[in-house]
Amino acid sequence: MKATEMGWRDDVERVLIDEKIIEKRLDAMAVEIDQQFPAGPILAIVLLKGAFVFAADLLRRIPRPLEIECLNVSSYHGGTESSGSVKFLDHVLPEVRGRHVLLLDDILDTGRTLKAVADRMFEEGCAAVHTGVLLAKDKKRAEQVQADYVGFEIGDEFVVGYGLDYKGRYRNLPFVGVLKPVD
Ligand code: IMP
Ligand code: MG
């Protein structure tokens, strides 16, 4: 093994949710979404960058026509605490007028991101927003939002992997894990 590969996993203190368990849960979530979503093509909106791994794996399991758009938003600015403000980084937003949107994010933490994006989708005239997250932290949220589809409830701790980053790294870990404390 190369030294760089060693360092990559060595930073992880523990695996919280391993790959096989994620895959099994995504199978079930895809069925749930397919059964509960109104008839017609789904417009999935994937929040970048964190949700790209989750969305790619989930959406390929949904056996019906869907369109996929991405939205680049930022709320952390590189650290482990939410900054409190959600920035829309795209110049042009996806066309959502009259559509039922499936909004996908990696994790529901304070709730500010999902709230800000859902509000914006409604301002743009969408018919409904259904929300899906891989992870939801069990905590009091700054915004009253719930996700319609949740992969896993986790404790209130900072996690990485499966799309989630710390300072831009660890998104490609195939599991969700907790980093060793940096002292
Ligand atoms: P919220 O707006 O506070 O709900 O946070 C949502 C965004 O914060 C997510 O899209 C993530 O990018 C980021 N985030 C929240 N918790 C974590 C975490 O534990 N690890 C990595 N990113 C996180
Ligand atoms: Mg992030």
XYZ file of N, CA and C and ligand atoms in Angstrom:
573
model
N 0.849 -1.214 0.000
C 0.000 0.000 0.000
C 0.872 1.247 0.000
N 0.470 2.239 -0.786
C 1.254 3.477 -0.819
C 1.038 4.269 0.464
N 2.015 5.082 0.805
C 1.938 5.875 2.045
C 0.699 6.770 2.056
N 0.358 7.338 0.891
C -0.792 8.249 0.841
C -2.095 7.522 1.157
N -2.213 6.254 0.693
C -3.420 5.478 0.967
C -3.521 5.157 2.453
N -2.371 4.869 3.066
C -2.342 4.594 4.509
C -2.915 5.784 5.278
N -2.405 6.991 4.942
C -2.806 8.193 5.666
C -4.287 8.451 5.569
N -4.867 8.135 4.418
C -6.273 8.382 4.135
C -7.169 7.682 5.154
N -6.946 6.390 5.370
C -7.793 5.660 6.320
C -7.312 5.788 7.756
N -6.041 6.080 7.922
C -5.492 6.216 9.273
C -6.100 7.383 10.036
N -6.648 8.352 9.289
C -7.259 9.513 9.949
C -8.618 9.170 10.557
N -9.149 8.006 10.196
C -10.491 7.634 10.668
C -10.399 6.919 12.016
N -11.144 7.420 12.984
C -11.140 6.784 14.311
C -12.035 5.548 14.312
N -13.236 5.714 13.719
C -14.131 4.546 13.664
C -15.106 4.669 12.495
N -15.482 3.498 11.995
C -16.496 3.442 10.934
C -17.854 3.440 11.629
N -18.714 4.370 11.197
C -20.032 4.466 11.824
C -21.044 3.610 11.050
N -20.999 3.740 9.711
C -21.933 2.979 8.869
C -21.139 2.418 7.694
N -21.058 1.107 7.607
C -20.210 0.577 6.534
C -20.971 0.465 5.206
N -20.180 0.247 4.175
C -20.677 0.311 2.798
C -21.857 -0.627 2.545
N -21.744 -1.847 3.048
C -22.804 -2.851 2.800
C -24.124 -2.395 3.424
N -24.038 -1.828 4.605
C -25.256 -1.378 5.295
C -25.867 -0.192 4.554
N -25.018 0.710 4.053
C -25.525 1.849 3.266
C -26.248 1.318 2.027
N -25.621 0.389 1.339
C -26.222 -0.129 0.098
C -27.589 -0.760 0.352
N -27.696 -1.510 1.436
C -28.974 -2.150 1.776
C -30.048 -1.110 2.070
N -29.649 -0.081 2.777
C -30.606 0.979 3.127
C -31.058 1.737 1.870
N -30.121 1.955 0.948
C -30.486 2.669 -0.283
C -31.470 1.851 -1.121
N -31.320 0.544 -1.115
C -32.290 -0.317 -1.811
C -33.690 -0.017 -1.281
N -33.818 0.026 0.042
C -35.136 0.239 0.663
C -35.636 1.661 0.422
N -34.744 2.639 0.509
C -35.156 4.036 0.281
C -35.676 4.241 -1.129
N -35.026 3.604 -2.093
C -35.438 3.760 -3.496
C -36.849 3.214 -3.695
N -37.155 2.106 -3.062
C -38.499 1.517 -3.162
C -39.514 2.473 -2.529
N -39.158 2.968 -1.330
C -40.024 3.912 -0.608
C -40.335 5.134 -1.486
N -39.316 5.719 -2.094
C -39.493 6.917 -2.926
C -40.356 6.588 -4.136
N -40.054 5.478 -4.771
C -40.804 5.099 -5.966
C -42.289 4.884 -5.643
N -42.560 4.302 -4.466
C -43.963 4.039 -4.098
C -44.701 5.296 -3.671
N -43.990 6.211 -2.996
C -44.677 7.364 -2.406
C -44.711 8.589 -3.299
N -43.812 8.663 -4.264
C -43.740 9.854 -5.104
C -44.900 9.868 -6.096
N -45.505 11.049 -6.335
C -46.603 11.110 -7.308
C -46.169 10.583 -8.684
N -47.138 10.094 -9.431
C -46.829 9.549 -10.760
C -46.189 10.621 -11.639
N -45.408 10.179 -12.592
C -44.755 11.127 -13.498
C -43.268 11.185 -13.220
N -42.543 11.843 -14.133
C -41.096 11.877 -13.973
C -40.683 12.679 -12.735
N -39.680 12.194 -12.049
C -39.168 12.886 -10.858
C -38.086 13.868 -11.300
N -38.109 15.058 -10.706
C -36.983 15.977 -10.896
C -36.149 15.937 -9.622
N -34.996 15.277 -9.706
C -34.110 15.192 -8.545
C -33.141 16.366 -8.576
N -33.010 17.036 -7.456
C -32.028 18.120 -7.354
C -31.002 17.727 -6.292
N -29.769 17.617 -6.737
C -28.689 17.107 -5.893
C -27.853 18.283 -5.387
N -27.739 18.390 -4.076
C -26.948 19.489 -3.525
C -25.469 19.115 -3.525
N -24.708 19.945 -4.188
C -23.264 19.693 -4.303
C -22.515 20.451 -3.218
N -21.403 19.923 -2.794
C -20.866 18.708 -3.357
C -21.252 17.475 -2.539
N -21.671 17.688 -1.307
C -21.809 16.576 -0.364
C -22.704 15.423 -0.790
N -23.777 15.725 -1.563
C -24.769 14.668 -1.847
C -24.461 13.862 -3.105
N -23.329 14.124 -3.761
C -23.158 13.486 -5.081
C -22.999 11.970 -5.002
N -22.361 11.463 -3.974
C -22.161 10.010 -3.879
C -23.488 9.330 -3.521
N -24.131 9.850 -2.507
C -25.443 9.347 -2.064
C -26.439 9.378 -3.223
N -26.504 10.512 -3.919
C -27.481 10.672 -4.999
C -27.197 9.692 -6.138
N -25.931 9.553 -6.489
C -25.586 8.646 -7.599
C -26.032 7.226 -7.264
N -25.809 6.809 -6.034
C -26.155 5.443 -5.653
C -27.664 5.264 -5.463
N -28.306 6.292 -4.911
C -29.759 6.187 -4.680
C -30.542 6.258 -5.993
N -30.227 7.252 -6.818
C -31.050 7.505 -8.010
C -30.971 6.356 -9.008
N -29.821 5.672 -9.048
C -29.721 4.520 -9.961
C -30.589 3.355 -9.521
N -31.065 3.415 -8.298
C -31.931 2.335 -7.802
C -33.414 2.632 -8.022
N -33.742 3.849 -8.457
C -35.157 4.211 -8.619
C -35.605 3.849 -10.044
N -36.531 2.874 -10.149
C -36.863 2.330 -11.466
C -37.953 3.109 -12.189
N -37.744 4.402 -12.390
C -38.707 5.171 -13.196
C -37.994 6.395 -13.775
N -38.609 7.033 -14.773
C -37.922 8.141 -15.417
C -37.599 9.247 -14.418
N -36.395 9.755 -14.486
C -36.124 10.937 -13.680
C -35.124 11.853 -14.350
N -35.263 13.126 -14.009
C -34.305 14.117 -14.485
C -33.456 14.508 -13.290
N -32.193 14.803 -13.551
C -31.296 15.143 -12.454
C -30.657 16.505 -12.699
N -30.802 17.368 -11.708
C -30.133 18.667 -11.738
C -29.274 18.776 -10.485
N -28.260 19.618 -10.553
C -27.404 19.826 -9.383
C -27.455 21.280 -8.972
N -27.313 21.495 -7.690
C -27.321 22.854 -7.165
C -26.124 22.970 -6.231
N -25.329 24.006 -6.463
C -24.119 24.178 -5.663
C -24.391 25.154 -4.531
N -24.426 24.642 -3.322
C -24.634 25.527 -2.177
C -23.516 25.304 -1.172
N -23.305 26.302 -0.351
C -22.244 26.179 0.627
C -22.729 26.699 1.964
N -22.454 25.943 3.033
C -22.855 26.432 4.349
C -21.749 26.308 5.376
N -20.713 25.535 5.076
C -19.680 25.269 6.088
C -18.410 26.078 5.921
N -18.079 26.364 4.688
C -16.835 27.080 4.388
C -15.617 26.375 4.981
N -15.638 25.058 4.960
C -14.424 24.297 5.263
C -14.248 23.765 6.663
N -15.009 24.180 7.644
C -14.764 23.736 9.015
C -15.693 22.626 9.456
N -15.942 22.546 10.755
C -16.851 21.520 11.267
C -18.092 22.126 11.912
N -18.253 23.424 11.809
C -19.458 24.068 12.334
C -20.166 24.800 11.205
N -21.487 24.698 11.178
C -22.257 25.392 10.156
C -22.061 26.899 10.313
N -21.901 27.605 9.200
C -21.621 29.045 9.270
C -22.882 29.850 9.574
N -24.041 29.238 9.382
C -25.286 29.948 9.650
C -25.859 30.613 8.423
N -25.079 30.754 7.362
C -25.651 31.333 6.150
C -25.462 30.364 4.991
N -26.489 30.298 4.150
C -26.433 29.374 3.018
C -26.203 30.191 1.752
N -25.154 29.868 1.042
C -24.855 30.610 -0.191
C -25.225 29.769 -1.408
N -25.937 30.411 -2.352
C -26.211 29.765 -3.639
C -25.064 30.147 -4.566
N -24.363 29.147 -5.067
C -23.148 29.442 -5.829
C -23.363 29.419 -7.345
N -24.572 29.014 -7.789
C -24.821 28.951 -9.233
C -25.407 30.261 -9.749
N -25.106 30.577 -11.003
C -25.698 31.769 -11.616
C -27.122 31.498 -12.085
N -27.322 30.262 -12.519
C -28.653 29.904 -13.043
C -29.183 28.720 -12.243
N -30.432 28.832 -11.789
C -31.025 27.730 -11.024
C -31.774 26.798 -11.967
N -31.912 25.521 -11.581
C -32.697 24.609 -12.420
C -34.138 25.090 -12.562
N -34.765 24.774 -13.681
C -36.168 25.158 -13.930
C -37.077 24.196 -13.145
N -37.776 24.719 -12.143
C -38.574 23.841 -11.278
C -40.069 24.148 -11.323
N -40.440 25.156 -12.101
C -41.843 25.595 -12.115
C -42.804 24.433 -12.357
N -43.757 24.256 -11.423
C -44.786 23.230 -11.579
C -44.317 21.805 -11.310
N -43.051 21.650 -10.929
C -42.515 20.295 -10.773
C -42.555 19.805 -9.332
N -42.632 18.478 -9.181
C -42.422 17.847 -7.877
C -40.928 17.547 -7.790
N -40.280 18.185 -6.836
C -38.819 18.089 -6.744
C -38.436 17.109 -5.627
N -37.465 16.272 -5.923
C -36.862 15.440 -4.874
C -35.503 16.058 -4.564
N -35.437 16.741 -3.429
C -34.226 17.478 -3.058
C -33.345 16.578 -2.200
N -32.119 16.342 -2.661
C -31.242 15.403 -1.955
C -30.035 16.096 -1.356
N -29.819 15.875 -0.067
C -28.595 16.371 0.557
C -27.930 15.224 1.314
N -26.666 15.454 1.656
C -25.940 14.400 2.359
C -26.414 14.240 3.790
N -26.628 15.387 4.473
C -26.910 15.304 5.905
C -27.786 16.463 6.340
N -28.685 16.162 7.263
C -29.532 17.193 7.860
C -28.937 17.508 9.229
N -28.427 18.723 9.363
C -27.760 19.106 10.610
C -28.575 20.220 11.270
N -28.243 21.483 11.017
C -29.044 22.571 11.591
C -30.378 22.716 10.860
N -30.436 22.231 9.624
C -31.644 22.349 8.818
C -31.638 23.594 7.929
N -30.627 24.436 8.083
C -30.623 25.705 7.330
C -30.539 25.482 5.824
N -29.729 24.502 5.416
C -29.547 24.284 3.976
C -30.853 23.833 3.323
N -31.462 22.778 3.880
C -32.700 22.271 3.268
C -33.784 23.344 3.290
N -33.860 24.090 4.388
C -34.887 25.142 4.497
C -34.649 26.208 3.423
N -33.403 26.679 3.320
C -33.104 27.753 2.361
C -33.364 27.294 0.925
N -32.964 26.070 0.624
C -33.138 25.597 -0.756
C -34.618 25.332 -1.047
N -35.319 24.722 -0.097
C -36.752 24.453 -0.317
C -37.502 25.772 -0.496
N -37.209 26.765 0.345
C -37.864 28.085 0.205
C -37.619 28.655 -1.191
N -36.380 28.520 -1.627
C -36.017 29.059 -2.942
C -36.756 28.336 -4.075
N -36.896 27.034 -3.934
C -37.624 26.243 -4.944
C -39.084 26.691 -5.034
N -39.677 26.965 -3.849
C -41.069 27.443 -3.851
C -41.169 28.826 -4.485
N -40.186 29.687 -4.181
C -40.169 31.015 -4.829
C -40.105 30.876 -6.346
N -39.418 29.837 -6.800
C -39.269 29.612 -8.251
C -40.487 28.895 -8.832
N -41.487 28.617 -7.989
C -42.755 28.095 -8.507
C -42.895 26.594 -8.564
N -42.079 25.848 -7.815
C -42.225 24.388 -7.884
C -43.527 23.959 -7.208
N -44.053 22.788 -7.581
C -45.331 22.316 -7.042
C -45.148 21.746 -5.637
N -44.068 21.032 -5.414
C -43.815 20.420 -4.107
C -42.336 20.083 -3.973
N -41.869 20.098 -2.740
C -40.487 19.672 -2.481
C -40.533 18.475 -1.533
N -39.950 17.392 -1.973
C -39.798 16.211 -1.123
C -38.306 16.128 -0.833
N -37.953 15.884 0.434
C -36.536 15.951 0.776
C -35.997 14.583 1.182
N -34.786 14.306 0.767
C -34.135 13.045 1.131
C -32.703 13.305 1.553
N -32.305 12.671 2.655
C -30.912 12.810 3.125
C -30.368 11.434 3.483
N -29.067 11.282 3.305
C -28.449 10.028 3.742
C -28.459 9.959 5.266
N -28.122 11.083 5.895
C -27.974 11.110 7.353
C -28.784 12.245 7.956
N -29.309 12.022 9.151
C -29.943 13.114 9.905
C -29.377 13.079 11.315
N -28.845 14.206 11.750
C -28.304 14.255 13.117
C -29.441 14.419 14.105
N -29.362 13.648 15.179
C -30.372 13.697 16.224
C -30.037 14.879 17.134
N -30.630 16.013 16.845
C -30.349 17.236 17.612
C -31.472 18.242 17.396
N -31.442 19.299 18.204
C -32.394 20.383 18.005
C -31.909 21.217 16.823
N -32.806 21.459 15.866
C -32.369 22.171 14.657
C -32.659 23.670 14.743
N -31.850 24.436 14.037
C -32.074 25.881 13.977
C -33.337 26.193 13.181
N -33.628 25.335 12.198
C -34.829 25.510 11.373
C -35.731 24.302 11.541
N -37.040 24.566 11.536
C -38.019 23.480 11.668
C -38.152 22.750 10.339
N -37.262 21.875 10.043
C -37.416 21.091 8.815
C -37.221 19.617 9.114
N -37.905 18.823 8.347
C -37.740 17.376 8.448
C -37.433 16.870 7.061
N -36.753 15.738 6.996
C -36.560 15.131 5.686
C -37.634 14.061 5.515
N -38.187 13.967 4.314
C -39.207 12.946 4.053
C -38.583 11.550 4.007
N -37.365 11.490 3.518
C -36.657 10.210 3.420
C -35.304 10.346 4.107
N -35.070 9.498 5.103
C -33.805 9.562 5.858
C -33.135 8.191 5.801
N -31.869 8.190 5.408
C -31.126 6.926 5.381
C -30.877 6.420 6.790
N -30.190 7.244 7.580
C -29.813 6.853 8.936
C -29.873 8.064 9.862
N -30.384 7.832 11.071
C -30.298 8.839 12.136
C -28.960 8.613 12.830
N -28.204 9.682 13.055
C -26.931 9.521 13.776
C -26.886 10.510 14.937
N -25.914 10.329 15.824
C -25.734 11.255 16.943
C -25.192 12.586 16.443
N -25.096 13.525 17.349
C -24.620 14.858 16.963
C -23.101 14.907 16.987
N -22.502 14.309 15.980
C -21.041 14.362 15.876
C -20.664 14.582 14.412
N -19.435 15.036 14.203
C -19.001 15.361 12.850
C -18.532 14.094 12.135
N -19.111 13.846 10.967
C -18.775 12.621 10.227
C -18.242 12.959 8.828
N -17.516 12.017 8.271
C -16.995 12.186 6.901
C -17.233 10.909 6.113
N -17.013 11.010 4.812
C -17.095 9.836 3.945
C -18.405 9.778 3.183
N -18.432 8.975 2.141
C -19.623 8.788 1.308
C -20.153 10.147 0.837
N -19.257 11.033 0.498
C -19.630 12.362 -0.003
C -19.358 13.484 0.979
N -19.348 13.156 2.265
C -19.166 14.217 3.266
C -17.679 14.493 3.483
N -17.366 15.772 3.639
C -15.955 16.156 3.712
C -15.579 16.820 5.029
N -14.285 16.831 5.251
C -13.701 17.756 6.220
C -12.611 18.505 5.456
N -12.776 19.822 5.356
C -11.846 20.660 4.584
C -11.604 20.103 3.186
N -12.680 19.638 2.567
C -12.578 19.195 1.172
C -12.111 17.756 1.005
N -11.710 17.097 2.081
C -11.181 15.733 1.943
C -12.154 14.685 2.509
N -11.845 13.457 2.228
C -12.550 12.258 2.734
C -13.876 11.967 2.042
N -14.245 12.740 1.018
C -15.532 12.477 0.351
C -15.560 11.088 -0.272
N -14.391 10.594 -0.681
C -14.364 9.305 -1.387
C -14.171 8.107 -0.466
N -14.239 8.296 0.833
C -14.272 7.117 1.710
C -15.573 6.358 1.414
N -15.519 5.048 1.283
C -16.741 4.316 0.901
C -17.716 4.087 2.057
N -17.370 4.562 3.242
C -18.239 4.396 4.422
C -18.404 5.751 5.096
N -19.284 5.815 6.096
C -19.405 7.024 6.919
C -18.628 6.766 8.198
N -17.731 7.682 8.525
C -16.904 7.470 9.711
C -16.627 8.755 10.460
N -15.971 8.566 11.600
C -15.611 9.698 12.459
C -14.093 9.820 12.451
N -13.626 11.044 12.289
C -12.174 11.268 12.248
C -11.573 11.253 13.650
N -10.292 10.934 13.704
C -9.574 11.066 14.967
C -9.513 12.541 15.336
N -9.533 12.849 16.622
C -9.446 14.275 16.993
C -8.102 14.850 16.553
N -8.116 16.071 16.065
C -6.851 16.728 15.717
C -6.441 17.599 16.909
N -5.225 17.375 17.417
C -4.854 18.174 18.592
C -3.778 19.190 18.269
P -27.290 22.207 7.758
O -27.546 23.343 6.823
O -26.678 22.684 9.061
O -28.427 21.253 7.970
O -26.093 21.370 7.199
C -26.097 20.815 6.006
C -24.726 20.856 5.379
O -23.655 20.948 6.319
C -24.547 19.544 4.685
O -24.913 19.687 3.342
C -23.090 19.240 4.848
O -22.380 19.703 3.731
C -22.639 20.006 6.059
N -22.499 19.123 7.241
C -23.301 19.072 8.330
N -22.889 18.157 9.209
C -21.774 17.614 8.675
C -20.877 16.572 9.114
O -21.011 15.944 10.179
N -19.846 16.291 8.271
C -19.651 16.919 7.080
N -20.469 17.884 6.638
C -21.521 18.225 7.419
Mg -19.872 19.984 3.180
